[in-house]
Tab-separated table of C-alpha atoms in Angstrom:
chain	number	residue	atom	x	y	z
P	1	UNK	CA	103.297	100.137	100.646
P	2	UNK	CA	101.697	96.966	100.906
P	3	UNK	CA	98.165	98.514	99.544
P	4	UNK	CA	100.037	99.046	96.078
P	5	UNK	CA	100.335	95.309	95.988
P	6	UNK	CA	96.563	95.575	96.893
P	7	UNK	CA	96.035	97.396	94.436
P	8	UNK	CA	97.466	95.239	91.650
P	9	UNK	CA	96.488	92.423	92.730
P	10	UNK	CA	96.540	88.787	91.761
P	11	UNK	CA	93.361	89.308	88.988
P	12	UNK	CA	95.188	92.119	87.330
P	13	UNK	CA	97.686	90.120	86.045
P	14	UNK	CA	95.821	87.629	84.496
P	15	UNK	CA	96.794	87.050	80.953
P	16	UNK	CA	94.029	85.940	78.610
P	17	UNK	CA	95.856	84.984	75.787
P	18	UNK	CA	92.674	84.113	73.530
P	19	UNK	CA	91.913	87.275	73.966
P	20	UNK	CA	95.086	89.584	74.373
P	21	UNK	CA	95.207	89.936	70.588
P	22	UNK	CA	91.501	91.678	70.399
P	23	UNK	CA	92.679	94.325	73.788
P	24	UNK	CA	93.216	97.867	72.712
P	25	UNK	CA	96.562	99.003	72.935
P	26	UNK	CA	98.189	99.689	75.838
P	27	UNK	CA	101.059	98.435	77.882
P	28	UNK	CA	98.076	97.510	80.346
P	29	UNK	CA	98.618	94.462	82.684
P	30	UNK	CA	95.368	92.621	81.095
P	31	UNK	CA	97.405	91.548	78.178
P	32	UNK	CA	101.241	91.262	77.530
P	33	UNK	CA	103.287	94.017	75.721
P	34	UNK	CA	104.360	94.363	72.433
P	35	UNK	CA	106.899	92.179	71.781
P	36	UNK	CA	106.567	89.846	73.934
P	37	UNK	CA	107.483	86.002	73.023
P	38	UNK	CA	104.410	84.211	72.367
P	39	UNK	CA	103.956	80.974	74.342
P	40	UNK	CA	105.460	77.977	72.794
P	41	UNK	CA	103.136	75.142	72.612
P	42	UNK	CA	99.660	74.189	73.440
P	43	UNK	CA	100.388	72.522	76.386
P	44	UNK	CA	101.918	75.601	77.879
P	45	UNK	CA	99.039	77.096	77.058
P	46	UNK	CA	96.759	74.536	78.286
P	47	UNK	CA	99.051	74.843	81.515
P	48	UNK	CA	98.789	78.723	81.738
P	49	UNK	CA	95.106	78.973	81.169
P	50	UNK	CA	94.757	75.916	84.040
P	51	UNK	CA	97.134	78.154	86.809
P	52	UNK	CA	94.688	80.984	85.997
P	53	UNK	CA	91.806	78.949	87.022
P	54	UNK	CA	93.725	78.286	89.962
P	55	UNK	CA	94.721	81.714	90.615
P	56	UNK	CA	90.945	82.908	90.563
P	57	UNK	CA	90.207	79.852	92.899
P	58	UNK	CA	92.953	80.733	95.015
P	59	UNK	CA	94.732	77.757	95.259
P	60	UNK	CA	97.660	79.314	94.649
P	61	UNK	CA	100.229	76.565	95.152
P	62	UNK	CA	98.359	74.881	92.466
P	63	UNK	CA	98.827	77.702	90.266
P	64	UNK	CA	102.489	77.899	91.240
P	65	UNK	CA	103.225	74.539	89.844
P	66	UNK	CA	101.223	75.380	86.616
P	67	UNK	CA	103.247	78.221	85.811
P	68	UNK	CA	106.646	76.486	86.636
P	69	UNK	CA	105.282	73.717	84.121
P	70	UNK	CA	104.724	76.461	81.516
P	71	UNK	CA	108.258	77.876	82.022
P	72	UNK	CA	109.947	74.856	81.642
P	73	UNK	CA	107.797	74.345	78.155
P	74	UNK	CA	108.291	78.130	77.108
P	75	UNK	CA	111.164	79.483	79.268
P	76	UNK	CA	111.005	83.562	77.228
P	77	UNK	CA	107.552	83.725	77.583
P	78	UNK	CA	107.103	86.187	80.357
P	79	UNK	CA	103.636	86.224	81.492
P	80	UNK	CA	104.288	83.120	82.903
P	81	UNK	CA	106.914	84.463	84.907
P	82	UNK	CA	104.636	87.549	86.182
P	83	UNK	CA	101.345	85.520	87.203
P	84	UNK	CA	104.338	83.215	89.579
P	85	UNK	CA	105.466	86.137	91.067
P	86	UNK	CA	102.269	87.152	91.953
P	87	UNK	CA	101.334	83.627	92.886
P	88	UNK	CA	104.176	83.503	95.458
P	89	UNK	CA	103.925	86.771	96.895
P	90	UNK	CA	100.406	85.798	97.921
P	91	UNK	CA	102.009	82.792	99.150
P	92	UNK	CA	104.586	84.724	101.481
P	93	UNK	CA	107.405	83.351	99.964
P	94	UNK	CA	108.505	87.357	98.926
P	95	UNK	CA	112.006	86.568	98.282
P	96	UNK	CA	111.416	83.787	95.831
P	97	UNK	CA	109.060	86.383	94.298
P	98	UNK	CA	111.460	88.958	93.922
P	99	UNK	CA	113.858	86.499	92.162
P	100	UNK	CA	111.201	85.315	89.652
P	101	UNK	CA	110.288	88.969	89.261
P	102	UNK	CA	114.099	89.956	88.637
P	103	UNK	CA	114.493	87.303	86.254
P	104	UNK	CA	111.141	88.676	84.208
P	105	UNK	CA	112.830	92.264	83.726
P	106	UNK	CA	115.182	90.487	81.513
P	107	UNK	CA	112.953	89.104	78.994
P	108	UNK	CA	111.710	90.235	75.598
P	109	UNK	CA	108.689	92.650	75.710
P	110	UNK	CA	107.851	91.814	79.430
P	111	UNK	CA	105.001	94.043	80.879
P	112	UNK	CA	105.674	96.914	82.694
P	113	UNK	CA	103.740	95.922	85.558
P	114	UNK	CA	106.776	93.663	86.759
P	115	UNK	CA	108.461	96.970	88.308
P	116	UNK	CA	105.798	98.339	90.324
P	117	UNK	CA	105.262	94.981	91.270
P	118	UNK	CA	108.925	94.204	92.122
P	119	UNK	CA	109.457	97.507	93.633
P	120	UNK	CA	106.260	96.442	96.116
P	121	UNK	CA	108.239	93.249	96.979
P	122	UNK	CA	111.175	95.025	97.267
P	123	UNK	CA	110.157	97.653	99.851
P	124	UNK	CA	108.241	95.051	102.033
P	125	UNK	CA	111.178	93.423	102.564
P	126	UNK	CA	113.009	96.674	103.325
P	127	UNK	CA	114.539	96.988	100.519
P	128	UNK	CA	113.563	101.081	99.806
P	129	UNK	CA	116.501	102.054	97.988
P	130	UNK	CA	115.632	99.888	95.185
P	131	UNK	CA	112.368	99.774	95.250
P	132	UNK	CA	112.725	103.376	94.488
P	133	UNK	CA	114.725	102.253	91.336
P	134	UNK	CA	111.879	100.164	89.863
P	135	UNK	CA	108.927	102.541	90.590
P	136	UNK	CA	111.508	104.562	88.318
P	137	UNK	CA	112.019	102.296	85.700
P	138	UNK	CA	107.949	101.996	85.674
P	139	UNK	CA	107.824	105.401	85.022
P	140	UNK	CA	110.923	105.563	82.351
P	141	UNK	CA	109.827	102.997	80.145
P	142	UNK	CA	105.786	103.293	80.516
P	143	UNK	CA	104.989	106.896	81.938
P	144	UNK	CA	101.297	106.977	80.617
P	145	UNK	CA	100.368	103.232	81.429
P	146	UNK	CA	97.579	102.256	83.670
P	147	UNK	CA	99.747	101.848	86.754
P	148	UNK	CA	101.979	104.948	86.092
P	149	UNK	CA	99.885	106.979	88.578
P	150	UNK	CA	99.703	104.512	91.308
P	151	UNK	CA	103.559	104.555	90.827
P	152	UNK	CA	104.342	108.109	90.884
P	153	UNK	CA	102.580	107.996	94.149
P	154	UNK	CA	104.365	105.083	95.423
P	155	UNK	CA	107.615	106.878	94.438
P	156	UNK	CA	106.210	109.997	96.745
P	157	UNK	CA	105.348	107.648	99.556
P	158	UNK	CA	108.699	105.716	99.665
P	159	UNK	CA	110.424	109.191	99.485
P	160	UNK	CA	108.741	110.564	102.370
P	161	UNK	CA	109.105	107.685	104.047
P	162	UNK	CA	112.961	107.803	103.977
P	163	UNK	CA	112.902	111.278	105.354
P	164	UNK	CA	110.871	110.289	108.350
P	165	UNK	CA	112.803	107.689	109.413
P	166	UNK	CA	115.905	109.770	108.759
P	167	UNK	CA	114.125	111.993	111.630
P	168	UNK	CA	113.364	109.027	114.076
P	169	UNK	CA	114.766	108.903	117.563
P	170	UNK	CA	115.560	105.189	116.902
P	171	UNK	CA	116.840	103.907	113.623
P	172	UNK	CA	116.490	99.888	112.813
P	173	UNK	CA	119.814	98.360	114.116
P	174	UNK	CA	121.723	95.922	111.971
P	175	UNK	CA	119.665	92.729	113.325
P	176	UNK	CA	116.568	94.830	114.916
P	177	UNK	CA	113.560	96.618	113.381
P	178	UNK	CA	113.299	98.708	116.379
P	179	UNK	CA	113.484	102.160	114.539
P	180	UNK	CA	110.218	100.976	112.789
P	181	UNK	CA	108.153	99.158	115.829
P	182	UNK	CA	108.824	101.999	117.235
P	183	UNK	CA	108.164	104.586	114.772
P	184	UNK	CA	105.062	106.379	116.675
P	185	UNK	CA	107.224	106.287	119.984
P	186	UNK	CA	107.602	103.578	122.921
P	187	UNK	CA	105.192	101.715	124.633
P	188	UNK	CA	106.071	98.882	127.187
P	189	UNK	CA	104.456	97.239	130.175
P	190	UNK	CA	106.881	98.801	133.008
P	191	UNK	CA	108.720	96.706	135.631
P	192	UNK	CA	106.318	97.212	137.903
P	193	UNK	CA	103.508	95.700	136.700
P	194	UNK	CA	105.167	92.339	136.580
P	195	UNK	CA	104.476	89.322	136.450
P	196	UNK	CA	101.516	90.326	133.446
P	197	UNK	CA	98.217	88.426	134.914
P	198	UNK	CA	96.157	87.334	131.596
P	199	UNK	CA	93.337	85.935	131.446
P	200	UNK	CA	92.586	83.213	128.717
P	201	UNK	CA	89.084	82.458	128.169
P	202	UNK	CA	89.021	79.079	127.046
P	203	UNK	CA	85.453	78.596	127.737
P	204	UNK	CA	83.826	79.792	123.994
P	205	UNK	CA	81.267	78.662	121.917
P	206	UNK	CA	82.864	80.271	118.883
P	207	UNK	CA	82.607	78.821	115.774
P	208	UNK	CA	85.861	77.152	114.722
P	209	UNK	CA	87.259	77.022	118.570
P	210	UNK	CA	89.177	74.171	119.466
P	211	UNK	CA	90.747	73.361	122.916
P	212	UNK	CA	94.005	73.323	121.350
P	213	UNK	CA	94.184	76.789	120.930
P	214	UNK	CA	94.873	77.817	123.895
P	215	UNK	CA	97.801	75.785	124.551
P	216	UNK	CA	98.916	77.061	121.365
P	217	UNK	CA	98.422	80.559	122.356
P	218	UNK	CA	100.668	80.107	125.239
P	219	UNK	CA	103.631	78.942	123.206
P	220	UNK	CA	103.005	81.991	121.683
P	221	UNK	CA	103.044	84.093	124.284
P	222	UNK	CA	106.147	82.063	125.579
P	223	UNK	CA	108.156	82.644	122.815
P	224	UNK	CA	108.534	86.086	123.669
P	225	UNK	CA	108.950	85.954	127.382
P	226	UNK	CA	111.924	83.897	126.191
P	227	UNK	CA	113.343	86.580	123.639
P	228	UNK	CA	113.105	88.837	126.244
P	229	UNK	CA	115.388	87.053	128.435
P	230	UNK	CA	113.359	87.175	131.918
P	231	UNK	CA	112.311	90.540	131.502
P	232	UNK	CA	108.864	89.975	130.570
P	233	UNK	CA	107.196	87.834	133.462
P	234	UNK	CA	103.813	86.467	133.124
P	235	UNK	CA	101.172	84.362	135.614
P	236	UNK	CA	98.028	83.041	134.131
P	237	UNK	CA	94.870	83.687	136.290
P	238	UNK	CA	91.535	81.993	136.380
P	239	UNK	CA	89.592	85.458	136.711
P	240	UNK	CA	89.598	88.029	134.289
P	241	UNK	CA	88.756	90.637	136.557
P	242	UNK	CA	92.166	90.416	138.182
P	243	UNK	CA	93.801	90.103	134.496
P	244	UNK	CA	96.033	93.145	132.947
P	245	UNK	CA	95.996	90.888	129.315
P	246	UNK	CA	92.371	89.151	128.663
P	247	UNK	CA	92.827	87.180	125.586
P	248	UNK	CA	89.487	85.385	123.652
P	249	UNK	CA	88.335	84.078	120.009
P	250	UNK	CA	86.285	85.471	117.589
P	251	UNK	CA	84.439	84.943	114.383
P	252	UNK	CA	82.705	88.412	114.240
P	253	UNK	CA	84.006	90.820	111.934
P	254	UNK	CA	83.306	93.869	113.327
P	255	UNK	CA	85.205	93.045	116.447
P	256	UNK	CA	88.257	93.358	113.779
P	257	UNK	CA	90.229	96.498	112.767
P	258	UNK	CA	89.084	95.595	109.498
P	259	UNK	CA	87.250	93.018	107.585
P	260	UNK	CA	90.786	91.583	106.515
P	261	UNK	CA	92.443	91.382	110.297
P	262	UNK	CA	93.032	88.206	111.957
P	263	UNK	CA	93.077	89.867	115.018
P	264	UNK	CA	92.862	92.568	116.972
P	265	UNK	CA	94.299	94.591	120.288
P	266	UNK	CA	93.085	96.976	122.167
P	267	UNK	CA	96.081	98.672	124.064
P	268	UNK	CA	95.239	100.880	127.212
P	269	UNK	CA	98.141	102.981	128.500
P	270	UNK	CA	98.889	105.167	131.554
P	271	UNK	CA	101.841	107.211	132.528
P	272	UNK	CA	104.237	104.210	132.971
P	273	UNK	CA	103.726	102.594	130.041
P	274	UNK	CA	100.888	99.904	128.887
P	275	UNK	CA	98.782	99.278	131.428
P	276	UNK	CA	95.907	96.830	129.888
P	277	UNK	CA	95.462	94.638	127.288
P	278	UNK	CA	92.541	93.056	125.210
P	279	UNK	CA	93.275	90.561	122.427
P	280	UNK	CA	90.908	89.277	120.223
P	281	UNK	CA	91.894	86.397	118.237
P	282	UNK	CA	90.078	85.047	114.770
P	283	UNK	CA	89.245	81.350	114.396
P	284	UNK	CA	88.604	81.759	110.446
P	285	UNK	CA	90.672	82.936	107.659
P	286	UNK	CA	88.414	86.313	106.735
P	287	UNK	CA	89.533	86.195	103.110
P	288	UNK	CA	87.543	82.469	102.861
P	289	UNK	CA	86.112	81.945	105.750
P	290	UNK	CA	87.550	78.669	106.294
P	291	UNK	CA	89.442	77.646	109.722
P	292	UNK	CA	92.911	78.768	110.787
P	293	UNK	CA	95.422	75.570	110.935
P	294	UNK	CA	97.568	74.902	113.859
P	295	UNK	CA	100.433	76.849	112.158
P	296	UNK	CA	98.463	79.847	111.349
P	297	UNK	CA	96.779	79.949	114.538
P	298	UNK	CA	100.328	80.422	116.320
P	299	UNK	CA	101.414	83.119	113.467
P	300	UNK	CA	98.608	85.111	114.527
P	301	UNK	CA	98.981	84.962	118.118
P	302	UNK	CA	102.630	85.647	117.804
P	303	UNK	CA	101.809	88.582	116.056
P	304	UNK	CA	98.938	90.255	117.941
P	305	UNK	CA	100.729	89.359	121.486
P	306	UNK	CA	104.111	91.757	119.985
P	307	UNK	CA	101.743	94.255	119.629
P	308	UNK	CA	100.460	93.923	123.137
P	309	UNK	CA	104.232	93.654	124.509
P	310	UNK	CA	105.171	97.099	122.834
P	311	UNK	CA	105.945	96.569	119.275
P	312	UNK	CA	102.947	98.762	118.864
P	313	UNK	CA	104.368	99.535	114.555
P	314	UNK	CA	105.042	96.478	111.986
P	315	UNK	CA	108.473	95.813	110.663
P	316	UNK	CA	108.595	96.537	106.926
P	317	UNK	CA	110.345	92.505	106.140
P	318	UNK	CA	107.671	89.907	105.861
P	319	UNK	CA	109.922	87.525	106.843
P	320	UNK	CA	109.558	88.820	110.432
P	321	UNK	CA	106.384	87.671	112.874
P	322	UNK	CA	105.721	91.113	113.067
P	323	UNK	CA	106.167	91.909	108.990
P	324	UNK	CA	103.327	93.914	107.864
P	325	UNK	CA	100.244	92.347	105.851
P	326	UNK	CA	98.134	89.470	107.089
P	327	UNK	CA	99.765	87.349	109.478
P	328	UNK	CA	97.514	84.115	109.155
P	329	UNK	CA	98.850	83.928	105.626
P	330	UNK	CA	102.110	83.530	106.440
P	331	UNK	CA	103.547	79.870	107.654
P	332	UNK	CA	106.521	80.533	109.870
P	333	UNK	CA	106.025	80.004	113.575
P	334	UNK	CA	109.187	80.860	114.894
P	335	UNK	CA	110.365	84.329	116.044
P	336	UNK	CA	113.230	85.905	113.756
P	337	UNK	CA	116.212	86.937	115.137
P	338	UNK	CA	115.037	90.567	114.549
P	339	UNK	CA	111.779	90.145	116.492
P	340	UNK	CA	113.643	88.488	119.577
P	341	UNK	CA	116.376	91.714	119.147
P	342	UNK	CA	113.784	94.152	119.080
P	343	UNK	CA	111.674	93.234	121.995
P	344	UNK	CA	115.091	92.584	123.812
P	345	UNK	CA	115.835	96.595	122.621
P	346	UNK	CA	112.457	97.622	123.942
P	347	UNK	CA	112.707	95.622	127.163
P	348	UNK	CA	115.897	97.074	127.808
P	349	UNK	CA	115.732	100.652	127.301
P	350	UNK	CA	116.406	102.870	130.378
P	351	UNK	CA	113.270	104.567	132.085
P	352	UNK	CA	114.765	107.821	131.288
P	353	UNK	CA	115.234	106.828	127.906
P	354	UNK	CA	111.501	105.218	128.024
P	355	UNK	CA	110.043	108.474	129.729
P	356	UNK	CA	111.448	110.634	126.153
P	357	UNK	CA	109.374	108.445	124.026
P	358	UNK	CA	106.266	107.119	125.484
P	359	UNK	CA	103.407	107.201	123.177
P	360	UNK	CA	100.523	109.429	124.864
């Protein structure tokens, strides 16, 4: 559901208020609906224009703290409250989001846009059941706005989506996402094949590289050897001819899944389970080009070496290393709770058990 957010995203809910009044009608998200309370002062104004700048540059905690300044001036006026929803969402901070959004739906002539956006939020932190409710409410109060279609099949998506899962072998457990990682069936690296050899190639004249990220690529790759409580085993070896996992850096695009990736796997499987393993790392952000921090770098690698453990499908909560969207965005660099469960879950499943759901 994430490409809905995509899809409305962060220039679509720029409000031009020297120009809303000259729009044509519409409850579009270019302008703020009728009714709506009219921003209080210049300064607000000054301060809302100035986080739009910011939003276009994407600086977005910048734009953050000009809409917060603008609420505190103008508290009712809610385009304010929609551009720093959308400002933290593209922050990662989804839950603070989904509280500014909530607290939007309650004010005077608030745009319509703040369900299908809320109902995004809401499913990508798992949250179906009520995302289902505002993608409902979208179409209620607004059924022939611009975003009415995108909603109806968002609403169609969501509602499919609970009847699949409904089917899965697995379900998600109460602190596990392991009906959804492994929603296209089980993969693992079987007992036999440990300890995992990888091969690290630290010797790269990619643009960006920097010696320290490889020893924070191992920390990554140790944090799950932990979680899984000694049953994942690794040894690193100096050739990568005698690796099972060859990890390296890139700055190509087309070595990416797509333009937007981070990083990229390439899983190779055999009757057992996973077999081989190629991981190709980013050194730049792709959305700017500019180079990953220390943080990032280790969000990334925690992500793209779940995949190569098994956790082939994302979880649906961003708040998980293995959430779904763009991991380099997000700032955490510690495993949840969830992703430790789940690769414990994976790790300990029965080869009979395994055998019923390896992915072919």
């Amino acid at each position: 559901m994430r490409n809905l957010l995509t899809l409305l995203a962060i220039p679509s809910l720029l409000f031009n208020l020297a120009a809303s009044a000259q729009e044509k009608g519409g409850a579009g998200a270019d302008k703020p609906a009728a009714g709506a309370v009219a921003i209080s002062s210049p300064v607000a104004a000054e301060q809302f224009e100035q986080g739009q700048k910011m939003m276009q540059a994407q600086n977005l905690p910048a734009a953050a703290a000009c809409f917060r300044k603008v609420i505190g001036l103008s508290p009712d006026f809610a385009p304010a409250y929609l551009n720093l929803g959308t400002t933290l969402a593209g922050e990662g901070k989804s839950e603070e989001a989904i509280a500014i959004f909530s607290k939007a739906k309650s004010l005077k002539g608030v745009n319509p846009i703040v369900y299908l956006n809320l109902g995004t939020l809401l499913h990508d932190t798992g949250k179906v059941h009520e995302a289902i409710d505002n993608y409902k409410r979208l179409l209620e109060v607004d059924p022939n706005g611009p975003y009415a279609h995108a909603c109806a099949d968002g609403l169609q998506q969501m509602q499919e989506e609970l009847a699949a899962k409904a089917a899965r072998p697995y379900q998600n457990g109460a602190t596990d996402y392991f009906g959804d990682a492994t929603s296209g069936g089980a993969s693992r690296w079987a007992q036999s094949e440990m300890p995992l050899r990888i091969f690290i190639d630290a010797k790269t004249d990619v643009p960006r590289f920097r010696a320290g990220c490889v020893d924070i690529l191992k920390a990554a790759i140790q944090d799950w050897v932990d979680a899984s409580q000694g049953k994942i085993k690794i040894e690193y070896v100096s050739d990568a001819d005698k690796a099972q996992i060859i990890c390296r850096w890139s700055d190509a695009v087309t070595e990416m899944a797509s333009p937007t990736e981070p990083g990229n796997i390439y899983l190779g499987k055999g009757k057992s389970g996973i077999v081989k393993c190629d991981i190709t790392l980013r050194t730049t952000d792709p959305a700017g080009h500019t180079p990953f921090n220390d943080a990032q770098t280790k969000r990334i690698a925690q992500h793209e070496v779940g995949h190569a453990l098994g956790l082939v499908y994302h979880s649906t909560n961003p708040l998980d290393v293995m959430g779904e969207g763009i991991p380099g965005r997000g700032t955490a660099t510690t495993l949840s709770a969830r992703d430790k469960n789940t690769i414990l879950k994976l790790y300990d499943l029965s080869d009979g058990e395994m055998a019923r759901f390896l992915r072919k």
